[in-house]
PDB file of C-alpha atoms in Angstrom:
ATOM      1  CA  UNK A   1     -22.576  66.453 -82.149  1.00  0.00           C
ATOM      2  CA  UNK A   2     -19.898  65.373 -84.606  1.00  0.00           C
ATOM      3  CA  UNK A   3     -18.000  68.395 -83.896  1.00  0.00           C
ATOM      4  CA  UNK A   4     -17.917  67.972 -80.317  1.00  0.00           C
ATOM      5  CA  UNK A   5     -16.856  64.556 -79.984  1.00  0.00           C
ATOM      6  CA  UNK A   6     -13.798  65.782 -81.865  1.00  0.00           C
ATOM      7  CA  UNK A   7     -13.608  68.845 -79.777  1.00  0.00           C
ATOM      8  CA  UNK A   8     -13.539  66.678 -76.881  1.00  0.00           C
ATOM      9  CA  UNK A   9     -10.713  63.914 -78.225  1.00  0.00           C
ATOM     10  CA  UNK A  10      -8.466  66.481 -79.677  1.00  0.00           C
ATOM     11  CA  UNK A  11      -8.942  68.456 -75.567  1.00  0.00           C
ATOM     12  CA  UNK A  12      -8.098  64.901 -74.190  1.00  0.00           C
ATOM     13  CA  UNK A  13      -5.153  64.706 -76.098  1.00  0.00           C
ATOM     14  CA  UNK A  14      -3.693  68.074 -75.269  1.00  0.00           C
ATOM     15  CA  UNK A  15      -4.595  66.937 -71.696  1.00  0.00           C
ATOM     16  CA  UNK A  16      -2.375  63.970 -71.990  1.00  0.00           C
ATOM     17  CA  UNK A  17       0.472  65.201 -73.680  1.00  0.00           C
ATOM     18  CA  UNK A  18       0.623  68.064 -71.258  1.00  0.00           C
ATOM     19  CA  UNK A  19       0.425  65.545 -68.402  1.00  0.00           C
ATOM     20  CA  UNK A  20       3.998  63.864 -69.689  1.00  0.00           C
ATOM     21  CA  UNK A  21       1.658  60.972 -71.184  1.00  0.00           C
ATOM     22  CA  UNK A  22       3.494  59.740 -74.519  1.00  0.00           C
ATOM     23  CA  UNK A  23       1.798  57.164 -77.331  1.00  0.00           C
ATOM     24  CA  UNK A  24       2.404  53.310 -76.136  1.00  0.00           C
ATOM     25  CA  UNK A  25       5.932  52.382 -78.036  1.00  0.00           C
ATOM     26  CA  UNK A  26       5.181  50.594 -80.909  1.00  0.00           C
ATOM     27  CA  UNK A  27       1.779  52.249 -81.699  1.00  0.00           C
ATOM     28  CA  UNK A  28       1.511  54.000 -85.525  1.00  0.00           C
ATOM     29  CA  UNK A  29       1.890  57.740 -83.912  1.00  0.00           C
ATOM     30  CA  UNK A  30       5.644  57.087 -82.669  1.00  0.00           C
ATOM     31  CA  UNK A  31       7.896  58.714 -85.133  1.00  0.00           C
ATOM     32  CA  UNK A  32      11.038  56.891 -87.246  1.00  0.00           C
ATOM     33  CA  UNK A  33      13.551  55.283 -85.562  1.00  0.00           C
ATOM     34  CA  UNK A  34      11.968  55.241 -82.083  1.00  0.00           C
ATOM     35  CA  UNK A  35      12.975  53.573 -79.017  1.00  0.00           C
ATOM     36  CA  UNK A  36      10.409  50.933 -80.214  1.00  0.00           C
ATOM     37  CA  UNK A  37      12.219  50.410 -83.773  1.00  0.00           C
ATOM     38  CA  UNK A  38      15.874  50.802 -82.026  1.00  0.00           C
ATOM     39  CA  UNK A  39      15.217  48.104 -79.802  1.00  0.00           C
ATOM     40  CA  UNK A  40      13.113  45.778 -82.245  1.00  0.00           C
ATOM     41  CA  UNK A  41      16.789  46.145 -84.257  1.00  0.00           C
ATOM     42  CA  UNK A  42      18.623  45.288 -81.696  1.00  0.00           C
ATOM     43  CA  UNK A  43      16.559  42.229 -80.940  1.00  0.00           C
ATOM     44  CA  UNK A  44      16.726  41.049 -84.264  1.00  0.00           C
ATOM     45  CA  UNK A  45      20.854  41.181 -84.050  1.00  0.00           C
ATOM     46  CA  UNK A  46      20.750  39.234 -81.237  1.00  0.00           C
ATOM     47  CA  UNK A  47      18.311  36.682 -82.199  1.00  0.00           C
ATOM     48  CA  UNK A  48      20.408  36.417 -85.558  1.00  0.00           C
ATOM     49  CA  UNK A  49      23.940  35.876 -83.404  1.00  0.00           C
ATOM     50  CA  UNK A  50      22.115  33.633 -81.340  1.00  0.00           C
ATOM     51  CA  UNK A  51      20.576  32.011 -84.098  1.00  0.00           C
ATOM     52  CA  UNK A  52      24.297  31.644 -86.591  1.00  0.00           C
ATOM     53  CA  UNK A  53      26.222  30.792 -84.027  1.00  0.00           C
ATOM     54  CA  UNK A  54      27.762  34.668 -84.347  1.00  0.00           C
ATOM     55  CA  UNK A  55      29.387  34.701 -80.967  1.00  0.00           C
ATOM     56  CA  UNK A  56      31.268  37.705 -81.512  1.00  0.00           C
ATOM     57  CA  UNK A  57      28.169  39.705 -82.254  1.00  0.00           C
ATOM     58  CA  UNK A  58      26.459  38.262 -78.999  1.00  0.00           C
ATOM     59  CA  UNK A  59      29.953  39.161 -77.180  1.00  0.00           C
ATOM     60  CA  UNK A  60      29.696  42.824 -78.649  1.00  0.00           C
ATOM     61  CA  UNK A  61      25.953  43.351 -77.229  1.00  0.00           C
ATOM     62  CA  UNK A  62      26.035  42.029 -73.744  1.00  0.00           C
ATOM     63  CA  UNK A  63      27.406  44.082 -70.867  1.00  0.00           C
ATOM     64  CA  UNK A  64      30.344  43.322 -68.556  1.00  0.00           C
ATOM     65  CA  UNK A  65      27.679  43.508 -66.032  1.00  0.00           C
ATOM     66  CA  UNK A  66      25.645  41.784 -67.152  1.00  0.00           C
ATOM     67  CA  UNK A  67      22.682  39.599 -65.390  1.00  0.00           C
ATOM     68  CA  UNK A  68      21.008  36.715 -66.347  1.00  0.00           C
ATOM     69  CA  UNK A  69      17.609  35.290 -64.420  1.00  0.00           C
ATOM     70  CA  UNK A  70      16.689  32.386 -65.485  1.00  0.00           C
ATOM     71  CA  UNK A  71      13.742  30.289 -63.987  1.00  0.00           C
ATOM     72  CA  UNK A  72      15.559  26.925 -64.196  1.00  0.00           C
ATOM     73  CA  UNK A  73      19.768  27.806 -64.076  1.00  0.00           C
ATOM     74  CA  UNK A  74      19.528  30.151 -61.997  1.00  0.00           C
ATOM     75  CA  UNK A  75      21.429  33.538 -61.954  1.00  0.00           C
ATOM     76  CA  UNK A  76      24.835  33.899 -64.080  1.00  0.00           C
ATOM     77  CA  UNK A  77      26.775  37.031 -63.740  1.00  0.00           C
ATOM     78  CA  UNK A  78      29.670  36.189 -66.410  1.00  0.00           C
ATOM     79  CA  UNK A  79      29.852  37.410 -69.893  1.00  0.00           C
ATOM     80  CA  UNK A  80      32.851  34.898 -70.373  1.00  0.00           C
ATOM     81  CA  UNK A  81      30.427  32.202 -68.723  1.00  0.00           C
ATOM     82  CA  UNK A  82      27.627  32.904 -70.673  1.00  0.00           C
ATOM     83  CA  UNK A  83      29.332  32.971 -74.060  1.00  0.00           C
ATOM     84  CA  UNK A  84      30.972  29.657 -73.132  1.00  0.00           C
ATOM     85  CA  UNK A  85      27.718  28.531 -71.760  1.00  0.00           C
ATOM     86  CA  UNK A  86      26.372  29.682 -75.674  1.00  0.00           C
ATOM     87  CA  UNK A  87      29.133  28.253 -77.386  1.00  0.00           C
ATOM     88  CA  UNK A  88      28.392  24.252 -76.195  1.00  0.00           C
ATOM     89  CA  UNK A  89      24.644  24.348 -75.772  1.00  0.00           C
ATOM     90  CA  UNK A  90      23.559  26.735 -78.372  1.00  0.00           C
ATOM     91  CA  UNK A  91      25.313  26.524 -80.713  1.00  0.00           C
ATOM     92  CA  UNK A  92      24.492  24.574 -84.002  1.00  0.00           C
ATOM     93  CA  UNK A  93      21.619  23.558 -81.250  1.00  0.00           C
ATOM     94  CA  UNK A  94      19.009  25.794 -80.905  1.00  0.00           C
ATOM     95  CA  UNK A  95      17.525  28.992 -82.580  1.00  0.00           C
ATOM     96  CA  UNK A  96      15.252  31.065 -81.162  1.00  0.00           C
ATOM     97  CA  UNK A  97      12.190  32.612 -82.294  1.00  0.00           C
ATOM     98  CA  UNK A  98      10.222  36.019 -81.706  1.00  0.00           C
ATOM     99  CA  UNK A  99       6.662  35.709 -81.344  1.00  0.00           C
ATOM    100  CA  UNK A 100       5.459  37.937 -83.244  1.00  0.00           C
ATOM    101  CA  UNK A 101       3.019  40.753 -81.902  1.00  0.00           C
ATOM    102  CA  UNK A 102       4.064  39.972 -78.636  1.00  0.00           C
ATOM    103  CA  UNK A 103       7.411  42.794 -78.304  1.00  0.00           C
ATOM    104  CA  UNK A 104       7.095  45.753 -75.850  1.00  0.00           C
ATOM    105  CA  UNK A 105       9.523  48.023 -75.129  1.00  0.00           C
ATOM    106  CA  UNK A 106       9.631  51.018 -72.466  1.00  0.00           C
ATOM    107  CA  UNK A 107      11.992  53.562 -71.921  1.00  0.00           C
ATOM    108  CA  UNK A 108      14.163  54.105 -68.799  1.00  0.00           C
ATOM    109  CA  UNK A 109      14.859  57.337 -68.460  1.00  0.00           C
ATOM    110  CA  UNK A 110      18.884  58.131 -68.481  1.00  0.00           C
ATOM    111  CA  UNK A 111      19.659  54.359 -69.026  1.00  0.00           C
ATOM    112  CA  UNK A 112      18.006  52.795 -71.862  1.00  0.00           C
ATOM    113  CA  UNK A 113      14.960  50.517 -72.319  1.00  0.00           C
ATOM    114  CA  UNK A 114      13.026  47.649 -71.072  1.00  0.00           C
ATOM    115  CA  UNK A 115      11.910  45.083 -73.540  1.00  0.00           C
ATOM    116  CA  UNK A 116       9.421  42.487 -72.816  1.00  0.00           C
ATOM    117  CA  UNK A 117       8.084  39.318 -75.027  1.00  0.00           C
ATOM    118  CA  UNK A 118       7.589  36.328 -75.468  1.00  0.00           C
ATOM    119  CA  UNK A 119      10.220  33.726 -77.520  1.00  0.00           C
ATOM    120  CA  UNK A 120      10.238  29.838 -78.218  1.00  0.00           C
ATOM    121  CA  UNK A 121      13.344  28.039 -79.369  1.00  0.00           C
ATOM    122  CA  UNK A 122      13.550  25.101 -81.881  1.00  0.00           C
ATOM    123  CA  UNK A 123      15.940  22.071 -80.759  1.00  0.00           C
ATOM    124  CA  UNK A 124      17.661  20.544 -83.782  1.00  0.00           C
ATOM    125  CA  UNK A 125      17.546  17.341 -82.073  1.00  0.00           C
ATOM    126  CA  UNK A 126      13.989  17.622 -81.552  1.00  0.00           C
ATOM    127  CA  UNK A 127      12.524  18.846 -84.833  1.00  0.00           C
ATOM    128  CA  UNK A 128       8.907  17.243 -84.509  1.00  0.00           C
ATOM    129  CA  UNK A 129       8.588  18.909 -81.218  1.00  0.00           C
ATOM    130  CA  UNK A 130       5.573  21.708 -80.774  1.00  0.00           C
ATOM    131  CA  UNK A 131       7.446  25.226 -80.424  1.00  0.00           C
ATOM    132  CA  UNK A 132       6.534  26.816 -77.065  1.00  0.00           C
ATOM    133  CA  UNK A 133       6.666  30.343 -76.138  1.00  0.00           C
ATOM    134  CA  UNK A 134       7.988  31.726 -72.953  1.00  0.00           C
ATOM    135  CA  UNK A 135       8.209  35.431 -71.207  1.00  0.00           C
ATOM    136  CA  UNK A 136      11.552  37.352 -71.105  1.00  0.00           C
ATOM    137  CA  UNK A 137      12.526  40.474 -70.309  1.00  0.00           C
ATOM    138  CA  UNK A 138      15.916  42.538 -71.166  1.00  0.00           C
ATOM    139  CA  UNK A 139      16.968  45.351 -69.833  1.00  0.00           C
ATOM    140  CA  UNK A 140      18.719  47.603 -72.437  1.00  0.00           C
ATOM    141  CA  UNK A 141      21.748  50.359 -71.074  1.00  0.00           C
ATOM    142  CA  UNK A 142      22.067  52.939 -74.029  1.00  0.00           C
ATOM    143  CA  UNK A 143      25.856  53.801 -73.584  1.00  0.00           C
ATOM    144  CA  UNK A 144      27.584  56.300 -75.598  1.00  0.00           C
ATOM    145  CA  UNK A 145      25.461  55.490 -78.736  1.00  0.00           C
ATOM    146  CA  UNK A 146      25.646  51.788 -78.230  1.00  0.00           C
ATOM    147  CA  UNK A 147      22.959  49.833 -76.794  1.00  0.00           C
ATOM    148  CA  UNK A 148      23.932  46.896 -74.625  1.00  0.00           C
ATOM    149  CA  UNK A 149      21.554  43.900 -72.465  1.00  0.00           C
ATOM    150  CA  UNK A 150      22.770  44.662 -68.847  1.00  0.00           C
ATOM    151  CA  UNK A 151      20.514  42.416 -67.523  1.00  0.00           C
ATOM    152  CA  UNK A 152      17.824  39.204 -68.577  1.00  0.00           C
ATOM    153  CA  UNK A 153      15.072  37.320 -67.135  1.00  0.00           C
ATOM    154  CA  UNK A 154      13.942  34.494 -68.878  1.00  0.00           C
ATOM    155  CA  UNK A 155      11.280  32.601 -67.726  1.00  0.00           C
ATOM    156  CA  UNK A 156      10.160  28.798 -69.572  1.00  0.00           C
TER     157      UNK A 156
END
């Protein structure tokens, strides 16, 4: 019975991969440097720029094109805006904060990836207050070996 039961899993799994199903990003049979690990990387530079004030670095990784969604602003479609928008609110402010466990990432096939999560942010001025998460989403363009965030929703 033993036997079968693995017969069966390992004919399920042929099944699937044959089908174009692949292994959820993150999960423990994803190789090295996947998608998963590229983008966990890149959110880790960001939330580091974000974090040090590096504008710069934050400059480097957002797209011309970019698109930001957010529940309460609005939309912004700058890059100039949005660093200057960093620069006197953020700055020195606020630092944000992965939960952690809660990072998905999908590819986009021919463009890049979708990564999904949830982050809370710590305000300097409020340091007794009770850190909140809340859902974002970025949308990652992989352009000539350089990932960039096109494209943001953050929701609070």
């Amino acid at each position: 019975m033993k036997n079968l039961t693995s017969i069966l899993s390992l004919s399920a799994l042929v099944v699937l991969s044959l089908a174009g199903f692949k292994p959820i990003p993150g999960s423990e049979t994803d190789a090295p440097n996947s998608l998963y690990d590229s983008i966990a990387m890149m959110d880790a530079k960001w939330e580091d720029a974000y974090n040090n004030c590096k504008l710069d670095v934050m400059e480097d990784i957002v797209s011309e094109d970019l698109e930001f969604y957010h529940d309460q602003g609005g939309l912004m479609t700058s890059k100039q805006k949005l660093n200057e928008a960093l620069k006197a609110n953020i700055c020195g402010k606020v630092t944000r904060e992965l939960k952690k466990g809660s990072l998905e990432v999908y590819a986009i096939k021919g463009y890049g990836a979708v990564e999904m999560g949830l982050h809370g942010f710590h305000n300097s001025k409020e340091p007794n207050a009770q850190l909140h998460y809340s859902k974002f989403v970025h949308i990652w363009k992989r352009d000539h070996g350089k990932w960039m965030i096109t494209r943001v929703i953050s929701l609070h």
